Amino acid sequence: MKKTIRDIELNGKKVLIRVDFNVPMSDGVITDDNRIVQALPTIQYAIEHNAKVILFSHLGRVKSEEDKEKNSLRPIAQRLSKLLNQEVKFIPQTRGEELEKAIKNLKEKEVLMFENTRFEDLDGKKESKNDPELGAYWASLGDVFVNDAFGTAHRNHASNVGIASHMNDVVAGFLIEKEIKFIGGAVDNPERPFYAILGGAKVSDKISVIENLLNKADKIFICGAMAYTFYKALGYNVGTSKCEDDFVDFAKGLLDKAKGKLILPVDNVVAKEFAEDAESKVVNADEIPNDMMGMDIGPKTIELFRKELQDAKTVVWNGPAGVFEFDKFATGTNEICKMLSELDNAVTIIGGGDSAAAAKKLGFEDKFTHISTGGGASLEYLEGKTLPGIECLNDK
Ligand code: ADP
Ligand code: MG
């Protein structure tokens, strides 16, 4: 068990909080503030407990001076200020006199945010390579450290692991606590039956997830383009479907090892071309025509999944069932959202950037027990890896 913000004294302390404010932006405008909203409980708790709150995050990648302008955290500080309904003092630097002075003058319950931690990457990748001087410097700015940036927890960076190694009190915020509870809980100690639904683009992206979950889950439902590599392993024709020839042998091995635990789609919606308005039809698994590609799971598969999922107590879903970006091929993904939202007494978890985006796009945001805020981080968690940003926290 990791210590959390509840376990330490905050009163009057300079509390460094690493948040994940790496939100999607378009022309300087925030298009989805979910990650900011998800960080509010930790920030509000710190304010209520009379902390002097110092926030920092990365945003995008910073490789040139122009990237700096695009990736300033200023608009995010403004949005946060609205959400908190209080001033957020923004310091447009990652180190230096102005920052140090502002922190020195910070009063209890006040909130300060400094500039994008990756600005330090311009000069020798100091943030991303966990430069020891940088971690020590940031650590020197505060009294205690709270990591609440789950989306970066799979990285070994100066702003999480680096700082942690220079401070005594290093604890989880509420968001990281929640991610550990749900994703960690599902993988390590699930209520059974525990099922996983794995879809998305590539087997190669999800190899380690399938391997890890094969040992833990009671059944694994395969969908998305991933299914066609398994079809090929079974000797089915896959037409022009997305398929990874280099991984057919691996898929064969998994099917042998799985002994019936892996459930593949029994039918598919196939199309002549990869397009929104492509002509399409439904065919059985082993009947994909030479000149057509699988774009979504078919109605029989939806019914099969629904039936097999009925007694679920825990479900983890990673990867859309089809090309959900095109409405015509979003039915499978939509129906999976629906069937999971209708399960009584089951913990339902989405871990995966595109699957989470799909659930939101289709209007199911509030219907899951937990939608992870981490793409890469939740994937690595599902692979059974230890995440350095969690590993570095104090144990209880
Ligand atoms: P996640 O981010 O949830 O882990 P992935 O990144 O693995 O998911 O995969 C998401 C992508 O997979 C989506 O862009 C979706 O269009 C694509 N995809 C799903 N099914 C198919 C298919 N049958 N053919 C091609 N692409 C597909
Ligand atoms: Mg993705």
CSV table of C-alpha atoms and ligand atoms in Angstrom, one decimal:
chain,number,residue,atom,x,y,z
A,1,MET,CA,0.0,0.0,0.0
A,2,LYS,CA,1.3,3.4,-0.9
A,3,LYS,CA,0.9,6.5,1.3
A,4,THR,CA,-1.5,9.1,0.1
A,5,ILE,CA,-2.0,12.8,0.7
A,6,ARG,CA,-4.3,11.9,3.7
A,7,ASP,CA,-1.2,10.4,5.5
A,8,ILE,CA,0.9,13.5,5.7
A,9,GLU,CA,0.8,16.9,7.4
A,10,LEU,CA,0.0,19.7,4.9
A,11,ASN,CA,-0.8,22.6,7.3
A,12,GLY,CA,1.4,25.6,6.3
A,13,LYS,CA,3.6,23.4,4.1
A,14,LYS,CA,4.8,24.1,0.6
A,15,VAL,CA,3.2,21.2,-1.2
A,16,LEU,CA,4.6,20.3,-4.5
A,17,ILE,CA,1.9,18.5,-6.6
A,18,ARG,CA,2.8,16.9,-9.9
A,19,VAL,CA,-0.4,16.8,-11.9
A,20,ASP,CA,-1.0,15.6,-15.4
A,21,PHE,CA,-2.4,18.6,-17.3
A,22,ASN,CA,-1.3,17.2,-20.6
A,23,VAL,CA,-4.7,18.0,-22.1
A,24,PRO,CA,-5.6,18.0,-25.8
A,25,MET,CA,-5.4,21.5,-27.3
A,26,SER,CA,-6.3,23.0,-30.6
A,27,ASP,CA,-5.0,26.5,-31.5
A,28,GLY,CA,-4.4,27.3,-27.9
A,29,VAL,CA,-7.9,26.2,-26.8
A,30,ILE,CA,-8.4,23.3,-24.5
A,31,THR,CA,-10.6,20.7,-26.2
A,32,ASP,CA,-11.1,18.3,-23.3
A,33,ASP,CA,-10.4,19.4,-19.7
A,34,ASN,CA,-11.0,16.0,-18.1
A,35,ARG,CA,-7.5,15.6,-16.8
A,36,ILE,CA,-7.8,19.0,-15.1
A,37,VAL,CA,-11.1,18.1,-13.6
A,38,GLN,CA,-9.8,14.7,-12.4
A,39,ALA,CA,-7.0,16.5,-10.5
A,40,LEU,CA,-9.3,18.9,-8.6
A,41,PRO,CA,-10.0,16.6,-5.5
A,42,THR,CA,-6.3,16.5,-4.7
A,43,ILE,CA,-5.8,20.3,-5.2
A,44,GLN,CA,-8.9,21.1,-3.2
A,45,TYR,CA,-7.9,18.8,-0.4
A,46,ALA,CA,-4.5,20.6,-0.2
A,47,ILE,CA,-6.2,24.0,-0.1
A,48,GLU,CA,-8.6,22.9,2.6
A,49,HIS,CA,-5.7,21.7,4.7
A,50,ASN,CA,-3.9,25.0,4.5
A,51,ALA,CA,-1.2,24.0,2.2
A,52,LYS,CA,0.7,26.4,0.0
A,53,VAL,CA,0.0,24.7,-3.3
A,54,ILE,CA,2.7,24.5,-6.1
A,55,LEU,CA,1.5,22.7,-9.2
A,56,PHE,CA,3.4,21.6,-12.3
A,57,SER,CA,2.9,19.4,-15.3
A,58,HIS,CA,4.3,18.6,-18.7
A,59,LEU,CA,2.3,19.5,-21.9
A,60,GLY,CA,3.1,18.0,-25.3
A,61,ARG,CA,6.6,17.7,-26.5
A,62,VAL,CA,9.1,20.5,-26.6
A,63,LYS,CA,11.8,20.3,-29.2
A,64,SER,CA,12.1,23.9,-30.4
A,65,GLU,CA,11.5,27.5,-29.3
A,66,GLU,CA,8.3,27.5,-31.3
A,67,ASP,CA,7.0,24.4,-29.4
A,68,LYS,CA,7.3,26.5,-26.2
A,69,GLU,CA,4.7,29.0,-27.4
A,70,LYS,CA,2.3,26.2,-28.4
A,71,ASN,CA,2.8,24.3,-25.2
A,72,SER,CA,2.7,27.0,-22.5
A,73,LEU,CA,0.6,26.0,-19.5
A,74,ARG,CA,-0.8,29.5,-19.2
A,75,PRO,CA,-4.2,28.7,-20.7
A,76,ILE,CA,-4.4,25.7,-18.4
A,77,ALA,CA,-3.7,27.8,-15.3
A,78,GLN,CA,-6.6,30.1,-16.5
A,79,ARG,CA,-8.9,27.1,-16.9
A,80,LEU,CA,-7.9,25.7,-13.5
A,81,SER,CA,-8.6,29.1,-11.9
A,82,LYS,CA,-12.1,29.0,-13.2
A,83,LEU,CA,-12.7,25.5,-12.0
A,84,LEU,CA,-11.3,26.2,-8.5
A,85,ASN,CA,-13.0,29.6,-8.4
A,86,GLN,CA,-9.8,31.2,-7.1
A,87,GLU,CA,-6.6,32.8,-8.4
A,88,VAL,CA,-3.9,30.5,-9.8
A,89,LYS,CA,-0.7,32.4,-9.9
A,90,PHE,CA,1.1,31.5,-13.1
A,91,ILE,CA,4.9,31.7,-13.3
A,92,PRO,CA,6.2,31.5,-16.9
A,93,GLN,CA,9.4,29.7,-16.0
A,94,THR,CA,10.6,26.3,-14.8
A,95,ARG,CA,13.3,27.6,-12.5
A,96,GLY,CA,14.8,30.9,-11.4
A,97,GLU,CA,14.4,33.9,-9.2
A,98,GLU,CA,10.9,34.9,-10.1
A,99,LEU,CA,9.7,31.4,-9.3
A,100,GLU,CA,11.6,31.1,-6.1
A,101,LYS,CA,10.4,34.5,-4.9
A,102,ALA,CA,6.8,33.7,-5.8
A,103,ILE,CA,7.0,30.5,-3.8
A,104,LYS,CA,8.6,32.3,-0.8
A,105,ASN,CA,5.7,34.8,-0.8
A,106,LEU,CA,3.0,32.2,-1.3
A,107,LYS,CA,0.5,32.1,1.5
A,108,GLU,CA,-1.6,29.2,2.9
A,109,LYS,CA,-4.5,28.2,0.6
A,110,GLU,CA,-2.9,30.0,-2.4
A,111,VAL,CA,-2.2,28.2,-5.6
A,112,LEU,CA,0.8,28.7,-7.9
A,113,MET,CA,1.6,26.9,-11.1
A,114,PHE,CA,4.9,27.0,-13.0
A,115,GLU,CA,5.6,26.5,-16.6
A,116,ASN,CA,5.7,23.2,-18.6
A,117,THR,CA,8.3,20.9,-17.1
A,118,ARG,CA,9.3,19.8,-20.6
A,119,PHE,CA,10.7,23.3,-21.4
A,120,GLU,CA,13.7,21.8,-19.6
A,121,ASP,CA,14.0,19.3,-22.5
A,122,LEU,CA,15.3,21.9,-24.9
A,123,ASP,CA,18.5,21.9,-23.0
A,124,GLY,CA,19.6,18.3,-23.0
A,125,LYS,CA,16.3,16.6,-22.2
A,126,LYS,CA,16.7,17.3,-18.5
A,127,GLU,CA,13.1,16.5,-17.6
A,128,SER,CA,12.6,13.4,-19.8
A,129,LYS,CA,16.0,12.0,-18.9
A,130,ASN,CA,15.6,12.6,-15.2
A,131,ASP,CA,18.6,14.9,-14.9
A,132,PRO,CA,19.6,14.6,-11.2
A,133,GLU,CA,20.3,18.3,-10.8
A,134,LEU,CA,16.8,19.2,-12.0
A,135,GLY,CA,15.0,16.8,-9.8
A,136,ALA,CA,17.0,18.1,-6.8
A,137,TYR,CA,16.3,21.7,-7.7
A,138,TRP,CA,12.5,21.2,-8.0
A,139,ALA,CA,12.6,19.2,-4.7
A,140,SER,CA,14.3,22.2,-3.0
A,141,LEU,CA,11.2,24.3,-3.8
A,142,GLY,CA,8.9,22.5,-1.4
A,143,ASP,CA,8.4,20.6,1.8
A,144,VAL,CA,6.5,17.6,0.7
A,145,PHE,CA,5.7,15.9,-2.7
A,146,VAL,CA,2.4,14.6,-4.0
A,147,ASN,CA,2.4,12.8,-7.3
A,148,ASP,CA,-1.0,12.7,-8.9
A,149,ALA,CA,0.1,12.4,-12.6
A,150,PHE,CA,-1.1,8.9,-13.5
A,151,GLY,CA,-0.8,9.6,-17.2
A,152,THR,CA,3.0,10.0,-16.8
A,153,ALA,CA,3.5,7.3,-14.1
A,154,HIS,CA,5.1,4.9,-16.6
A,155,ARG,CA,7.9,7.5,-17.2
A,156,ASN,CA,11.0,8.0,-15.2
A,157,HIS,CA,11.2,11.8,-15.3
A,158,ALA,CA,12.7,14.5,-13.2
A,159,SER,CA,9.3,15.9,-12.3
A,160,ASN,CA,8.1,12.6,-10.7
A,161,VAL,CA,10.8,10.1,-9.9
A,162,GLY,CA,13.6,12.7,-9.8
A,163,ILE,CA,11.9,14.9,-7.2
A,164,ALA,CA,10.8,11.9,-5.2
A,165,SER,CA,14.3,10.7,-4.7
A,166,HIS,CA,15.2,14.0,-2.9
A,167,MET,CA,12.3,14.3,-0.5
A,168,ASN,CA,11.1,12.5,2.6
A,169,ASP,CA,7.4,12.8,2.2
A,170,VAL,CA,6.4,11.3,-1.2
A,171,VAL,CA,2.8,10.3,-1.5
A,172,ALA,CA,0.0,9.6,-4.0
A,173,GLY,CA,-2.8,12.1,-4.8
A,174,PHE,CA,-6.4,10.9,-5.0
A,175,LEU,CA,-6.3,10.3,-8.8
A,176,ILE,CA,-3.3,8.0,-8.6
A,177,GLU,CA,-4.9,6.3,-5.6
A,178,LYS,CA,-8.1,5.7,-7.7
A,179,GLU,CA,-6.1,4.3,-10.6
A,180,ILE,CA,-4.2,2.0,-8.3
A,181,LYS,CA,-7.5,0.9,-6.7
A,182,PHE,CA,-9.3,0.1,-10.0
A,183,ILE,CA,-6.7,-0.9,-12.5
A,184,GLY,CA,-4.3,-2.4,-10.0
A,185,GLY,CA,-7.2,-4.0,-8.2
A,186,ALA,CA,-8.6,-5.6,-11.4
A,187,VAL,CA,-5.2,-7.0,-12.4
A,188,ASP,CA,-4.0,-8.2,-9.0
A,189,ASN,CA,-7.1,-9.0,-7.0
A,190,PRO,CA,-10.2,-9.0,-9.2
A,191,GLU,CA,-13.6,-10.1,-8.1
A,192,ARG,CA,-14.4,-13.0,-10.4
A,193,PRO,CA,-15.5,-13.8,-13.0
A,194,PHE,CA,-12.9,-11.3,-14.4
A,195,TYR,CA,-13.2,-10.7,-18.1
A,196,ALA,CA,-11.0,-8.6,-20.4
A,197,ILE,CA,-12.1,-7.2,-23.8
A,198,LEU,CA,-9.2,-6.3,-25.9
A,199,GLY,CA,-9.5,-4.6,-29.3
A,200,GLY,CA,-7.9,-1.8,-31.2
A,201,ALA,CA,-5.4,-1.6,-34.0
A,202,LYS,CA,-2.6,-4.0,-33.4
A,203,VAL,CA,-1.7,-7.3,-31.7
A,204,SER,CA,1.9,-6.1,-31.5
A,205,ASP,CA,0.8,-3.1,-29.2
A,206,LYS,CA,-1.0,-5.4,-26.9
A,207,ILE,CA,1.1,-8.6,-26.8
A,208,SER,CA,2.2,-8.1,-23.2
A,209,VAL,CA,-1.3,-7.2,-22.1
A,210,ILE,CA,-2.8,-10.4,-23.6
A,211,GLU,CA,0.0,-12.5,-22.1
A,212,ASN,CA,-0.4,-11.0,-18.7
A,213,LEU,CA,-4.2,-11.1,-18.7
A,214,LEU,CA,-4.3,-14.7,-20.0
A,215,ASN,CA,-2.9,-15.7,-16.6
A,216,LYS,CA,-5.3,-13.5,-14.7
A,217,ALA,CA,-8.6,-13.2,-16.5
A,218,ASP,CA,-11.3,-15.9,-16.8
A,219,LYS,CA,-12.0,-15.0,-20.4
A,220,ILE,CA,-10.5,-12.6,-23.0
A,221,PHE,CA,-12.7,-11.3,-25.8
A,222,ILE,CA,-10.8,-10.2,-28.8
A,223,CYS,CA,-12.1,-7.6,-31.2
A,224,GLY,CA,-10.9,-4.7,-33.4
A,225,ALA,CA,-8.3,-5.2,-36.1
A,226,MET,CA,-6.4,-7.4,-33.7
A,227,ALA,CA,-8.9,-10.2,-34.4
A,228,TYR,CA,-7.6,-10.7,-38.0
A,229,THR,CA,-4.1,-11.7,-37.0
A,230,PHE,CA,-5.8,-14.4,-34.9
A,231,TYR,CA,-8.0,-15.4,-37.9
A,232,LYS,CA,-4.9,-15.8,-40.0
A,233,ALA,CA,-3.4,-18.0,-37.3
A,234,LEU,CA,-6.5,-20.2,-37.6
A,235,GLY,CA,-6.1,-20.4,-41.4
A,236,TYR,CA,-9.0,-18.1,-42.2
A,237,ASN,CA,-9.0,-15.7,-45.1
A,238,VAL,CA,-8.7,-12.1,-43.9
A,239,GLY,CA,-9.0,-10.3,-47.3
A,240,THR,CA,-7.6,-6.8,-47.1
A,241,SER,CA,-8.1,-6.5,-43.3
A,242,LYS,CA,-5.4,-5.0,-41.2
A,243,CYS,CA,-3.3,-8.0,-40.2
A,244,GLU,CA,0.2,-8.3,-38.8
A,245,ASP,CA,1.9,-11.2,-40.6
A,246,ASP,CA,4.9,-11.1,-38.3
A,247,PHE,CA,2.7,-11.9,-35.3
A,248,VAL,CA,0.6,-14.8,-36.8
A,249,ASP,CA,2.9,-17.4,-35.1
A,250,PHE,CA,2.6,-15.5,-31.8
A,251,ALA,CA,-1.2,-15.5,-32.1
A,252,LYS,CA,-1.1,-19.3,-32.8
A,253,GLY,CA,0.9,-19.8,-29.6
A,254,LEU,CA,-1.6,-17.8,-27.6
A,255,LEU,CA,-4.5,-19.7,-29.0
A,256,ASP,CA,-2.9,-23.0,-27.9
A,257,LYS,CA,-2.0,-21.6,-24.5
A,258,ALA,CA,-5.4,-20.1,-23.9
A,259,LYS,CA,-7.3,-23.4,-24.1
A,260,GLY,CA,-10.6,-21.7,-25.0
A,261,LYS,CA,-10.1,-18.6,-22.8
A,262,LEU,CA,-9.7,-16.4,-25.9
A,263,ILE,CA,-13.0,-15.6,-27.6
A,264,LEU,CA,-12.8,-14.3,-31.2
A,265,PRO,CA,-15.5,-12.6,-33.2
A,266,VAL,CA,-17.8,-15.0,-35.0
A,267,ASP,CA,-18.8,-12.5,-37.6
A,268,ASN,CA,-17.6,-9.1,-39.0
A,269,VAL,CA,-18.8,-6.1,-40.9
A,270,VAL,CA,-16.6,-5.9,-43.9
A,271,ALA,CA,-16.1,-3.1,-46.4
A,272,LYS,CA,-14.5,-2.6,-49.8
A,273,GLU,CA,-12.5,0.4,-48.7
A,274,PHE,CA,-11.4,2.2,-45.5
A,275,ALA,CA,-13.9,5.0,-45.7
A,276,GLU,CA,-16.8,6.5,-43.8
A,277,ASP,CA,-19.3,5.7,-46.6
A,278,ALA,CA,-17.8,2.4,-47.8
A,279,GLU,CA,-20.2,-0.2,-49.1
A,280,SER,CA,-20.4,-3.0,-46.4
A,281,LYS,CA,-21.9,-6.3,-45.4
A,282,VAL,CA,-21.8,-8.8,-42.6
A,283,VAL,CA,-20.0,-12.1,-43.1
A,284,ASN,CA,-19.0,-15.0,-40.9
A,285,ALA,CA,-15.5,-15.3,-39.4
A,286,ASP,CA,-14.2,-17.6,-42.1
A,287,GLU,CA,-15.9,-15.9,-45.0
A,288,ILE,CA,-14.1,-12.6,-45.5
A,289,PRO,CA,-13.9,-12.0,-49.3
A,290,ASN,CA,-10.5,-11.4,-50.8
A,291,ASP,CA,-11.3,-7.8,-51.8
A,292,MET,CA,-12.9,-6.7,-48.5
A,293,MET,CA,-11.6,-5.7,-45.0
A,294,GLY,CA,-13.0,-6.2,-41.5
A,295,MET,CA,-14.1,-2.9,-40.0
A,296,ASP,CA,-16.2,-3.9,-37.1
A,297,ILE,CA,-17.6,-6.9,-35.2
A,298,GLY,CA,-20.9,-8.3,-36.5
A,299,PRO,CA,-24.3,-8.7,-34.8
A,300,LYS,CA,-23.8,-12.4,-33.9
A,301,THR,CA,-20.5,-11.5,-32.1
A,302,ILE,CA,-22.3,-8.7,-30.2
A,303,GLU,CA,-24.9,-11.2,-29.0
A,304,LEU,CA,-22.2,-13.7,-28.1
A,305,PHE,CA,-20.2,-11.2,-26.1
A,306,ARG,CA,-23.3,-10.0,-24.4
A,307,LYS,CA,-24.3,-13.5,-23.3
A,308,GLU,CA,-20.8,-14.5,-22.2
A,309,LEU,CA,-20.4,-11.3,-20.2
A,310,GLN,CA,-23.6,-11.7,-18.2
A,311,ASP,CA,-22.1,-13.0,-15.0
A,312,ALA,CA,-19.1,-10.7,-15.0
A,313,LYS,CA,-18.0,-9.2,-11.7
A,314,THR,CA,-15.0,-7.3,-13.1
A,315,VAL,CA,-14.4,-6.2,-16.7
A,316,VAL,CA,-11.4,-4.4,-18.2
A,317,TRP,CA,-11.8,-3.0,-21.7
A,318,ASN,CA,-8.9,-1.8,-23.8
A,319,GLY,CA,-9.2,-1.0,-27.5
A,320,PRO,CA,-12.3,-0.2,-29.7
A,321,ALA,CA,-14.1,-3.1,-31.4
A,322,GLY,CA,-14.0,-1.5,-34.8
A,323,VAL,CA,-13.2,1.7,-36.7
A,324,PHE,CA,-15.5,3.7,-34.4
A,325,GLU,CA,-14.3,7.0,-35.8
A,326,PHE,CA,-16.6,6.3,-38.8
A,327,ASP,CA,-20.3,6.2,-37.5
A,328,LYS,CA,-21.1,3.3,-39.8
A,329,PHE,CA,-18.5,1.1,-38.1
A,330,ALA,CA,-19.0,2.3,-34.5
A,331,THR,CA,-21.9,-0.2,-33.8
A,332,GLY,CA,-19.7,-2.9,-32.1
A,333,THR,CA,-17.9,-0.3,-29.9
A,334,ASN,CA,-21.2,1.3,-29.1
A,335,GLU,CA,-22.8,-2.0,-28.2
A,336,ILE,CA,-19.9,-3.0,-26.0
A,337,CYS,CA,-20.4,0.4,-24.1
A,338,LYS,CA,-24.0,-0.5,-23.8
A,339,MET,CA,-23.6,-4.0,-22.6
A,340,LEU,CA,-21.0,-3.0,-20.0
A,341,SER,CA,-23.2,-0.2,-18.7
A,342,GLU,CA,-26.1,-2.6,-18.2
A,343,LEU,CA,-24.1,-5.1,-16.2
A,344,ASP,CA,-25.3,-5.2,-12.6
A,345,ASN,CA,-22.8,-5.5,-9.8
A,346,ALA,CA,-19.8,-5.4,-12.0
A,347,VAL,CA,-16.8,-3.2,-11.8
A,348,THR,CA,-16.2,-1.9,-15.3
A,349,ILE,CA,-12.9,-0.2,-16.2
A,350,ILE,CA,-11.7,1.3,-19.4
A,351,GLY,CA,-7.9,1.5,-19.8
A,352,GLY,CA,-6.8,2.9,-23.2
A,353,GLY,CA,-6.8,6.3,-24.9
A,354,ASP,CA,-8.9,5.5,-27.9
A,355,SER,CA,-11.4,3.3,-26.0
A,356,ALA,CA,-11.9,6.1,-23.5
A,357,ALA,CA,-12.4,8.6,-26.3
A,358,ALA,CA,-14.9,6.2,-28.0
A,359,ALA,CA,-16.9,5.8,-24.8
A,360,LYS,CA,-17.0,9.6,-24.4
A,361,LYS,CA,-17.9,10.2,-28.0
A,362,LEU,CA,-20.7,7.7,-27.8
A,363,GLY,CA,-22.1,9.3,-24.6
A,364,PHE,CA,-21.1,6.6,-22.0
A,365,GLU,CA,-18.7,8.7,-20.0
A,366,ASP,CA,-20.6,8.3,-16.7
A,367,LYS,CA,-21.6,4.7,-17.2
A,368,PHE,CA,-18.4,3.0,-16.2
A,369,THR,CA,-17.0,2.5,-12.8
A,370,HIS,CA,-13.7,4.0,-13.9
A,371,ILE,CA,-12.2,5.5,-17.0
A,372,SER,CA,-8.5,5.7,-16.7
A,373,THR,CA,-6.8,9.0,-17.4
A,374,GLY,CA,-3.7,7.2,-18.7
A,375,GLY,CA,-3.2,5.7,-22.1
A,376,GLY,CA,0.3,4.4,-22.1
A,377,ALA,CA,0.4,4.2,-18.3
A,378,SER,CA,-2.8,2.1,-18.0
A,379,LEU,CA,-1.5,-0.2,-20.8
A,380,GLU,CA,1.8,-0.8,-18.9
A,381,TYR,CA,-0.2,-1.3,-15.7
A,382,LEU,CA,-2.3,-4.0,-17.5
A,383,GLU,CA,0.9,-5.6,-18.7
A,384,GLY,CA,1.8,-6.2,-15.1
A,385,LYS,CA,4.7,-3.8,-15.1
A,386,THR,CA,5.6,-1.6,-12.1
A,387,LEU,CA,5.3,2.0,-12.9
A,388,PRO,CA,8.2,4.2,-11.7
A,389,GLY,CA,5.9,7.1,-10.8
A,390,ILE,CA,4.0,4.8,-8.4
A,391,GLU,CA,7.0,2.7,-7.3
A,392,CYS,CA,8.8,5.9,-6.0
A,393,LEU,CA,6.0,6.7,-3.5
A,394,ASN,CA,6.3,6.0,0.2
A,395,ASP,CA,4.9,2.7,1.4
A,396,LYS,CA,2.5,2.7,4.3
B,1,ADP,P1,-6.5,2.2,-27.2
B,1,ADP,O1,-5.9,3.6,-27.4
B,1,ADP,O2,-7.9,2.2,-26.6
B,1,ADP,O3,-5.5,1.3,-26.6
B,1,ADP,P2,-5.7,1.4,-29.9
B,1,ADP,O4,-4.8,2.6,-30.0
B,1,ADP,O5,-5.0,0.0,-29.8
B,1,ADP,O6,-6.7,1.6,-28.7
B,1,ADP,O7,-6.6,1.2,-31.2
B,1,ADP,C1,-7.5,2.2,-31.6
B,1,ADP,C2,-7.7,2.2,-33.1
B,1,ADP,O8,-8.0,0.9,-33.6
B,1,ADP,C3,-8.8,3.1,-33.5
B,1,ADP,O9,-8.3,4.2,-34.2
B,1,ADP,C4,-9.7,2.2,-34.4
B,1,ADP,O10,-10.1,2.9,-35.6
B,1,ADP,C5,-8.7,1.1,-34.8
B,1,ADP,N1,-9.4,-0.1,-35.2
B,1,ADP,C6,-10.3,-0.8,-34.5
B,1,ADP,N2,-10.8,-1.8,-35.3
B,1,ADP,C7,-10.2,-1.7,-36.5
B,1,ADP,C8,-10.3,-2.4,-37.7
B,1,ADP,N3,-11.1,-3.5,-37.8
B,1,ADP,N4,-9.5,-2.0,-38.8
B,1,ADP,C9,-8.7,-1.0,-38.7
B,1,ADP,N5,-8.6,-0.3,-37.5
B,1,ADP,C10,-9.3,-0.6,-36.5
B,2,MG,MG,-4.5,4.3,-28.9
